[in-house]
CSV table of C-alpha atoms in Angstrom, one decimal:
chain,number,residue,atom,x,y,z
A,105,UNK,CA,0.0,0.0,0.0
A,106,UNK,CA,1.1,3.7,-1.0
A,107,UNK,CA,2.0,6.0,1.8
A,108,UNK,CA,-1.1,7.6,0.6
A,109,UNK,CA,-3.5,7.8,3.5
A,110,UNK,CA,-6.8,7.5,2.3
A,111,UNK,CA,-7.5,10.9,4.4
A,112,UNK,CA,-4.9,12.2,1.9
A,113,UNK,CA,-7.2,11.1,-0.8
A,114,UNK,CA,-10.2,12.6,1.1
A,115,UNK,CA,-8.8,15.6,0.6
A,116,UNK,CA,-8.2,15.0,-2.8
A,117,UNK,CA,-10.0,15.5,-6.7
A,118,UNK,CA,-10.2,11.5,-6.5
A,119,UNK,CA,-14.0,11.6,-6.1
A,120,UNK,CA,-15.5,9.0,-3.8
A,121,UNK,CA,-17.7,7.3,-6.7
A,122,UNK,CA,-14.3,6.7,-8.6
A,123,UNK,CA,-13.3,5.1,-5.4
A,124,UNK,CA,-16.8,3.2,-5.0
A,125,UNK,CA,-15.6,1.9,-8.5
A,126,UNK,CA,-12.4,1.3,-8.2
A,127,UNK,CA,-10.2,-1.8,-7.1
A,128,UNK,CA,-9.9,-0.2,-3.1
A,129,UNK,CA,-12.5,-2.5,-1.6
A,130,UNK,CA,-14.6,-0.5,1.1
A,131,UNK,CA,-13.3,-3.2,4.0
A,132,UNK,CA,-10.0,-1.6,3.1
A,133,UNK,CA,-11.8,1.7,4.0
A,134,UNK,CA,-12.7,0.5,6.6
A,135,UNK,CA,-9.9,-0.4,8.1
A,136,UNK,CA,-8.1,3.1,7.0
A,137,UNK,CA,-8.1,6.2,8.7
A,138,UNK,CA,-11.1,6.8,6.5
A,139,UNK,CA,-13.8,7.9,9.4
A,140,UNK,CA,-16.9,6.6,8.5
A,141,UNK,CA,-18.3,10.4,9.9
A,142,UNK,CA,-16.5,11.4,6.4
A,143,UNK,CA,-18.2,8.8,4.3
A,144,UNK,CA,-21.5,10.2,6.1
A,145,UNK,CA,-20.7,13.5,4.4
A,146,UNK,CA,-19.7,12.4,0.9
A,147,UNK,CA,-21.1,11.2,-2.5
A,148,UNK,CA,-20.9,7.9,-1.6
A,149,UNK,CA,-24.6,6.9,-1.4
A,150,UNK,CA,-25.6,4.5,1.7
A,151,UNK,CA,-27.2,2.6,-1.1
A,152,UNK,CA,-24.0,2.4,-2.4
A,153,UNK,CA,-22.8,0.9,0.9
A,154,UNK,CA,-25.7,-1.4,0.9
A,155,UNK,CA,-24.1,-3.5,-2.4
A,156,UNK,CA,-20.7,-3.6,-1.1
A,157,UNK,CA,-18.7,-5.7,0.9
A,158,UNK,CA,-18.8,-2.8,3.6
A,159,UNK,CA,-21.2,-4.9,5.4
A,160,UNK,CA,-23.7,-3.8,8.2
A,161,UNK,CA,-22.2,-5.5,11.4
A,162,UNK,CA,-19.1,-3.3,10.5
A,163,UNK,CA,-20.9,-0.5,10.4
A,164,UNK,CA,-22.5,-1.6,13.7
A,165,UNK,CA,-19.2,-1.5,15.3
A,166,UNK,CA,-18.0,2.2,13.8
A,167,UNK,CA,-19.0,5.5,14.6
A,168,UNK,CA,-21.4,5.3,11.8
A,169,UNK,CA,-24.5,6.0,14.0
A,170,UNK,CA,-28.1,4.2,13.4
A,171,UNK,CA,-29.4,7.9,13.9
A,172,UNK,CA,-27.7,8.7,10.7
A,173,UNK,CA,-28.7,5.9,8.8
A,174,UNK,CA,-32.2,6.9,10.1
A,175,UNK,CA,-32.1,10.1,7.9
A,176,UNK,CA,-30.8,8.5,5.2
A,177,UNK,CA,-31.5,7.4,1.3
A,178,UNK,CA,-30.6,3.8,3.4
A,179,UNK,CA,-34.2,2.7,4.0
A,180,UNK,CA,-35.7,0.9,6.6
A,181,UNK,CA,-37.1,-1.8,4.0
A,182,UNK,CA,-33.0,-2.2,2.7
A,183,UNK,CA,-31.9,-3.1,6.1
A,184,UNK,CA,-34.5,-5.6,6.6
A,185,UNK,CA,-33.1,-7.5,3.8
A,186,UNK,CA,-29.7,-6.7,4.5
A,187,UNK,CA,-26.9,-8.7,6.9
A,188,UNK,CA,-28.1,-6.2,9.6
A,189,UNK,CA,-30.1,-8.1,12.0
A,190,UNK,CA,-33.1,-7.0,13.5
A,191,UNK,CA,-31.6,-8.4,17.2
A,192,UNK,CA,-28.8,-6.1,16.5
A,193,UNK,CA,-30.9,-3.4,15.5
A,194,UNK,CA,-32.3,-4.2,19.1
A,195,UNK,CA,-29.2,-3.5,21.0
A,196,UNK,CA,-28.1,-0.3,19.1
A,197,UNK,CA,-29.2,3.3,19.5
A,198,UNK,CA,-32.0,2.8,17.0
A,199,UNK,CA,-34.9,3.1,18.8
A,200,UNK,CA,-38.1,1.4,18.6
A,201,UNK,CA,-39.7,4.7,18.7
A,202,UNK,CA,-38.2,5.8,15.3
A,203,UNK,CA,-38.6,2.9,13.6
A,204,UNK,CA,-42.4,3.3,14.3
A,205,UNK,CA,-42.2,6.6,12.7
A,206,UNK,CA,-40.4,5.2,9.7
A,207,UNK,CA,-41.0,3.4,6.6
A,208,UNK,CA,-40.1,0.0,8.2
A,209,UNK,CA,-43.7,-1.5,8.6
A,210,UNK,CA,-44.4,-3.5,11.3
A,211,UNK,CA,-45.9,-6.3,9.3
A,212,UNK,CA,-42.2,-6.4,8.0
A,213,UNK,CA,-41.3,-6.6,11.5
A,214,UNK,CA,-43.4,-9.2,12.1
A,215,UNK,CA,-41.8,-11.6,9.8
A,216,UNK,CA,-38.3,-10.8,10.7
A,217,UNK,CA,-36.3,-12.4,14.1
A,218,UNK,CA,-37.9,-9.5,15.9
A,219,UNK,CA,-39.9,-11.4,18.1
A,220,UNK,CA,-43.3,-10.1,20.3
A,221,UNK,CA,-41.5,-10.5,22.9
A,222,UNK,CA,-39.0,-8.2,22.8
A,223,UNK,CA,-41.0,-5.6,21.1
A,224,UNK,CA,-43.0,-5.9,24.8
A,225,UNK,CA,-40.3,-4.7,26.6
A,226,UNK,CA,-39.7,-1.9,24.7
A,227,UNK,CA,-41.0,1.8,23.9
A,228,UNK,CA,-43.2,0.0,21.2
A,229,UNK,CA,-46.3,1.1,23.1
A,230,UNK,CA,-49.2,-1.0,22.1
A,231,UNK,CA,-51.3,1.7,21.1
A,232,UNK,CA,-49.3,2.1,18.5
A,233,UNK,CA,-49.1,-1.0,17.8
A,234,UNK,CA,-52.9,-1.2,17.5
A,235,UNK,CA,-52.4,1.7,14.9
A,236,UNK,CA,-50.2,-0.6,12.6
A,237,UNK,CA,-50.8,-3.7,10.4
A,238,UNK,CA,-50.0,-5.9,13.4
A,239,UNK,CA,-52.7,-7.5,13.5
A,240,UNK,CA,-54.3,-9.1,16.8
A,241,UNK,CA,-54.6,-12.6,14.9
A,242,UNK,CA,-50.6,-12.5,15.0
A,243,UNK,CA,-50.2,-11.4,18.5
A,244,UNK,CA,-52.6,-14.3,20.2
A,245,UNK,CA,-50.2,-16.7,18.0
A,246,UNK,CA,-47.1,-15.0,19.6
A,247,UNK,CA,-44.9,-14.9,23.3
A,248,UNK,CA,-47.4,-11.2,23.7
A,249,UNK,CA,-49.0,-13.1,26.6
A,250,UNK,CA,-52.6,-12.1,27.3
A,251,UNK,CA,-51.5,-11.4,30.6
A,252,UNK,CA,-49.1,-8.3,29.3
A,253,UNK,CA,-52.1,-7.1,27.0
A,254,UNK,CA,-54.0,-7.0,30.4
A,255,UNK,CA,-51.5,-4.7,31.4
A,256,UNK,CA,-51.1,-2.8,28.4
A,257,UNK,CA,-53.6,0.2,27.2
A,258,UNK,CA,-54.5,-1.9,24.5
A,259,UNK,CA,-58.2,-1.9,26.0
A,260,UNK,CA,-60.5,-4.9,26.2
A,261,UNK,CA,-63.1,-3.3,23.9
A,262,UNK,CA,-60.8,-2.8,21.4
A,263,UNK,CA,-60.0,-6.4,21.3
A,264,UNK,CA,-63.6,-7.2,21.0
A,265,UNK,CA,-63.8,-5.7,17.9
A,266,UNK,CA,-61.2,-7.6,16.9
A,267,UNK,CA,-59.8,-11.1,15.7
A,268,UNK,CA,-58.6,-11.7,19.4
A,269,UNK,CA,-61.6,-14.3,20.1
A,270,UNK,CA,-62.8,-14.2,23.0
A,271,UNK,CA,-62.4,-18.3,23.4
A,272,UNK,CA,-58.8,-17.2,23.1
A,273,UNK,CA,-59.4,-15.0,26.0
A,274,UNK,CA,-60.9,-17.9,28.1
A,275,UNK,CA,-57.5,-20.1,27.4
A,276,UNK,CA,-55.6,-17.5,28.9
A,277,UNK,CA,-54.5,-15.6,31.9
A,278,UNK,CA,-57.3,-12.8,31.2
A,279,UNK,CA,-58.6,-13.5,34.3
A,280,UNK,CA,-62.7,-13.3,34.2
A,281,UNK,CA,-62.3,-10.9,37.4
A,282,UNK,CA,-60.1,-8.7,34.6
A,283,UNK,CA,-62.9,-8.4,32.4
A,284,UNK,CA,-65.5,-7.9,34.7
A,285,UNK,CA,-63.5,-4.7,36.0
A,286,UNK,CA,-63.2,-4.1,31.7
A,287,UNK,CA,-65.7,-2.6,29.1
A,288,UNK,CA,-65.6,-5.7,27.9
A,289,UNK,CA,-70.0,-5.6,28.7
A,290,UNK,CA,-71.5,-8.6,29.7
A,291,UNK,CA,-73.9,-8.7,26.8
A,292,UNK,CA,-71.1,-9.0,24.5
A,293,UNK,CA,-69.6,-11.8,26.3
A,294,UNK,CA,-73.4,-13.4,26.1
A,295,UNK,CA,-73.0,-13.5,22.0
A,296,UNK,CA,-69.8,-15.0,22.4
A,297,UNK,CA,-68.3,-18.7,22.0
A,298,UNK,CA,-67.4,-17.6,26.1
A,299,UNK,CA,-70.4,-20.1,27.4
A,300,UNK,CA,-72.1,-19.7,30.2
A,301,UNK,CA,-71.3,-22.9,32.0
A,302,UNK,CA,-67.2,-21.7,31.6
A,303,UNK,CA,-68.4,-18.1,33.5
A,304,UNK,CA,-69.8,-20.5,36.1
A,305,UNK,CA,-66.2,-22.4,36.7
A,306,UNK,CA,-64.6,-18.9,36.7
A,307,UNK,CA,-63.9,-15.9,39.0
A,308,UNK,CA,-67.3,-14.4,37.9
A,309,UNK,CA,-69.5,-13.9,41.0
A,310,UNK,CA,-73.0,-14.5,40.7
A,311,UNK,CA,-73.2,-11.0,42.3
A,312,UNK,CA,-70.8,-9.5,39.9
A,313,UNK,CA,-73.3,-10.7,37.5
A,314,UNK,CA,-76.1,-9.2,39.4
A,315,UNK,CA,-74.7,-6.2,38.5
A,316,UNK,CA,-74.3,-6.1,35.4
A,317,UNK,CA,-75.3,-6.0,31.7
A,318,UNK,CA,-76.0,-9.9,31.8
A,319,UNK,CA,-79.9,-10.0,32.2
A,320,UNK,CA,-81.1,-12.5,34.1
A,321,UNK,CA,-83.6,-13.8,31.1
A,322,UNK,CA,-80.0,-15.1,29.1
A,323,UNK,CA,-79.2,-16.7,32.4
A,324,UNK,CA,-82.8,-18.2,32.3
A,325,UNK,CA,-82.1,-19.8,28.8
A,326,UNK,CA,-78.6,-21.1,29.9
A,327,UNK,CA,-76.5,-23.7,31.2
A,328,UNK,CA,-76.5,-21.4,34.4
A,329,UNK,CA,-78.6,-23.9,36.0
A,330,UNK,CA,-81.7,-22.4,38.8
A,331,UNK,CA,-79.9,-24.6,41.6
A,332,UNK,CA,-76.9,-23.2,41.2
A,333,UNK,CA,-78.0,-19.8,41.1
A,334,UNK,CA,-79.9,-20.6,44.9
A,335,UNK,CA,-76.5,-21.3,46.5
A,336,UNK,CA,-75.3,-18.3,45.2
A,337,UNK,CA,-75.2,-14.9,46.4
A,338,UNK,CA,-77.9,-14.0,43.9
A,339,UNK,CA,-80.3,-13.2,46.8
A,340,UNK,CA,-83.9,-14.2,46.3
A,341,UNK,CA,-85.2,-10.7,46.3
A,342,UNK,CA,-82.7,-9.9,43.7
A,343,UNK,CA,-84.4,-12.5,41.5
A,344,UNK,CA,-87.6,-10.8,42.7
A,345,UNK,CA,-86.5,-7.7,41.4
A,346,UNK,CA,-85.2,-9.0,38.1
A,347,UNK,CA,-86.1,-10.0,34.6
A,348,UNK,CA,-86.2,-13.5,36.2
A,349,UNK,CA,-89.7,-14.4,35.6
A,350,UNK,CA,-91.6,-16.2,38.6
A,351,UNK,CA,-93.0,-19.1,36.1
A,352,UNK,CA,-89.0,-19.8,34.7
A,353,UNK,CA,-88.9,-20.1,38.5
A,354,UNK,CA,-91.7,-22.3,39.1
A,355,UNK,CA,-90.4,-24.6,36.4
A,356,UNK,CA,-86.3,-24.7,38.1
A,357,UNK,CA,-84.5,-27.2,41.1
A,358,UNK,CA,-85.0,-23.7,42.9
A,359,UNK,CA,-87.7,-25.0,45.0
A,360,UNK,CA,-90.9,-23.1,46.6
A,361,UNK,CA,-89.8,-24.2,50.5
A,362,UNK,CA,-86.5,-22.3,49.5
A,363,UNK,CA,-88.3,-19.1,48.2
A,364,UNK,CA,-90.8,-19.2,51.3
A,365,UNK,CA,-87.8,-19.2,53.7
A,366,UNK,CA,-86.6,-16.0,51.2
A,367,UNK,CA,-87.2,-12.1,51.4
A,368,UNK,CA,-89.9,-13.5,48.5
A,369,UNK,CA,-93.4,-12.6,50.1
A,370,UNK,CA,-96.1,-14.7,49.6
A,371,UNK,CA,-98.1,-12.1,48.4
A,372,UNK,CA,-95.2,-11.2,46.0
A,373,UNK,CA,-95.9,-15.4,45.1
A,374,UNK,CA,-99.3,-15.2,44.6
A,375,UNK,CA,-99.2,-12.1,42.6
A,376,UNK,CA,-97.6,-15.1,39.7
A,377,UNK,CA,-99.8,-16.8,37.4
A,378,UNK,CA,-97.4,-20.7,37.7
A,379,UNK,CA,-97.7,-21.0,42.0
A,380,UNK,CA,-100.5,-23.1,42.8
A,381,UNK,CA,-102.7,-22.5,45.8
A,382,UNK,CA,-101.5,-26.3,47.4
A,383,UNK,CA,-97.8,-25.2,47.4
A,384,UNK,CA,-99.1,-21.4,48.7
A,385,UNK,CA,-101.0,-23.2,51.7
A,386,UNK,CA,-98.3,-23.9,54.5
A,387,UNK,CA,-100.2,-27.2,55.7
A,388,UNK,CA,-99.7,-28.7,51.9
A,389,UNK,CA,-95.7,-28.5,52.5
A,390,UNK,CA,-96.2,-31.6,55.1
């Protein structure tokens, strides 16, 4: 090599495009006293870079700052197909925050090594994630636990609207104590695969229900069974007071010596057109 210092030829009318073309390889470059902060500031195009053998992961380890390949003709998309790795794109300077704001698409993202999880522990907030093409589908297939979406401001009724089933939400650790402090409504959850009989196994009191959305005529028609419902705290005179009719009663396991023991009045009883006048008479109980 020729004591002349590449510097030297910085400084020189060898233009960098005739050195792009030439025969001194850019991993010679970069191995010069050639600063990369000069390259930065020339005519030698980052797409330029992008075709060489100057490759990315040396470019990771120089001065050459992801912030200035940020405002760059280097695009986002280019580096995705590039030799620079999306975990190393983790661990640099280039922040989640600006990639959100730049042309690398986060479905792009989504088929690349950067996995869910990482993006969850980052300033990739999931609102904005719920802005982008990331769609819920892909996240209930991913390490984004249901648990961290509980957590997130991603809120319950926008997943409702969404591909995020709510029979995904039931396989989870969505607690039904989470949803029932949600606006995920109860009447939603009612037209759902989320059955009736799995709210019974669940964290959702009876009383939770009693005040809520879920009127007591769905519960009537299902596999909420009557008998259940009398060891609950569903309180008689809450049924008295509800849309749960006194002849779906008459016809449940919730029997008539239970109700006459209950805040339901025998008045209130004989006010319904299914209790007969031998269960209403005290001495027919014997």
């Amino acid at each position: 090599m020729p004591p002349f210092t590449y510097s030297t030829l910085a400084q020189s009318p060898f233009n960098y495009s005739t050195l792009a073309q030439s025969t001194f390889t850019y991993l010679s470059l970069a191995r010069s006293t050639f600063i990369y902060s000069t390259l930065a500031q020339s005519p030698l195009t980052y797409s330029t870079l992008a075709q060489s053998t100057f490759t990315y992961s040396t470019m990771t380890q120089s001065p050459f700052t992801y912030s200035t390949l940020a405002q760059s003709p280097l695009t986002y998309s280019s580096l995705a197909q590039s030799p620079f790795t999306l975990p190393t794109l983790a661990q640099s300077t280039f922040t989640y925050s600006t990639m959100a704001q730049s042309p690398f698409t986060y479905s792009t993202m989504a088929q690349s090594p950067f996995t869910y999880s990482t993006l969850a522990q980052y300033p990739f907030t999931f609102s904005t994630l719920a802005q982008s093409p990331f769609t819920y589908s892909t996240l209930a297939q991913s390490t984004f636990t249901d648990s961290t979406l509980a957590q997130s401001t991603f809120p319950y009724s926008t997943l409702a609207q969404f591909l995020f089933t709510y029979s995904t939400l039931a396989q989870s650790p969505l607690t039904y104590s989470t949803l029932a402090q949600s606006p995920f409504s109860y009447s939603t959850l009612a037209q759902s695969p989320f059955t009736d009989s799995t709210l019974t196994q669940s964290l959702f009191t009876y009383l939770t229900l009693a005040q809520s959305q879920f009127t007591y005529s769905t519960l009537a028609q299902s596999p909420f069974p009557s008998s259940n419902l009398a060891q609950s705290p569903f309180t008689n005179l809450t049924l008295a007071q509800s849309l749960f009719t006194y002849s779906t009663l008459a016809q449940s396991p919730l029997t008539y010596w239970t109700l006459a023991q209950s805040p339901f009045t025998y008045s209130t009883l004989a006010k319904s057109p299914s209790l007969t006048r031998r269960w209403l008479n005290p001495r027919s109980r014997t």
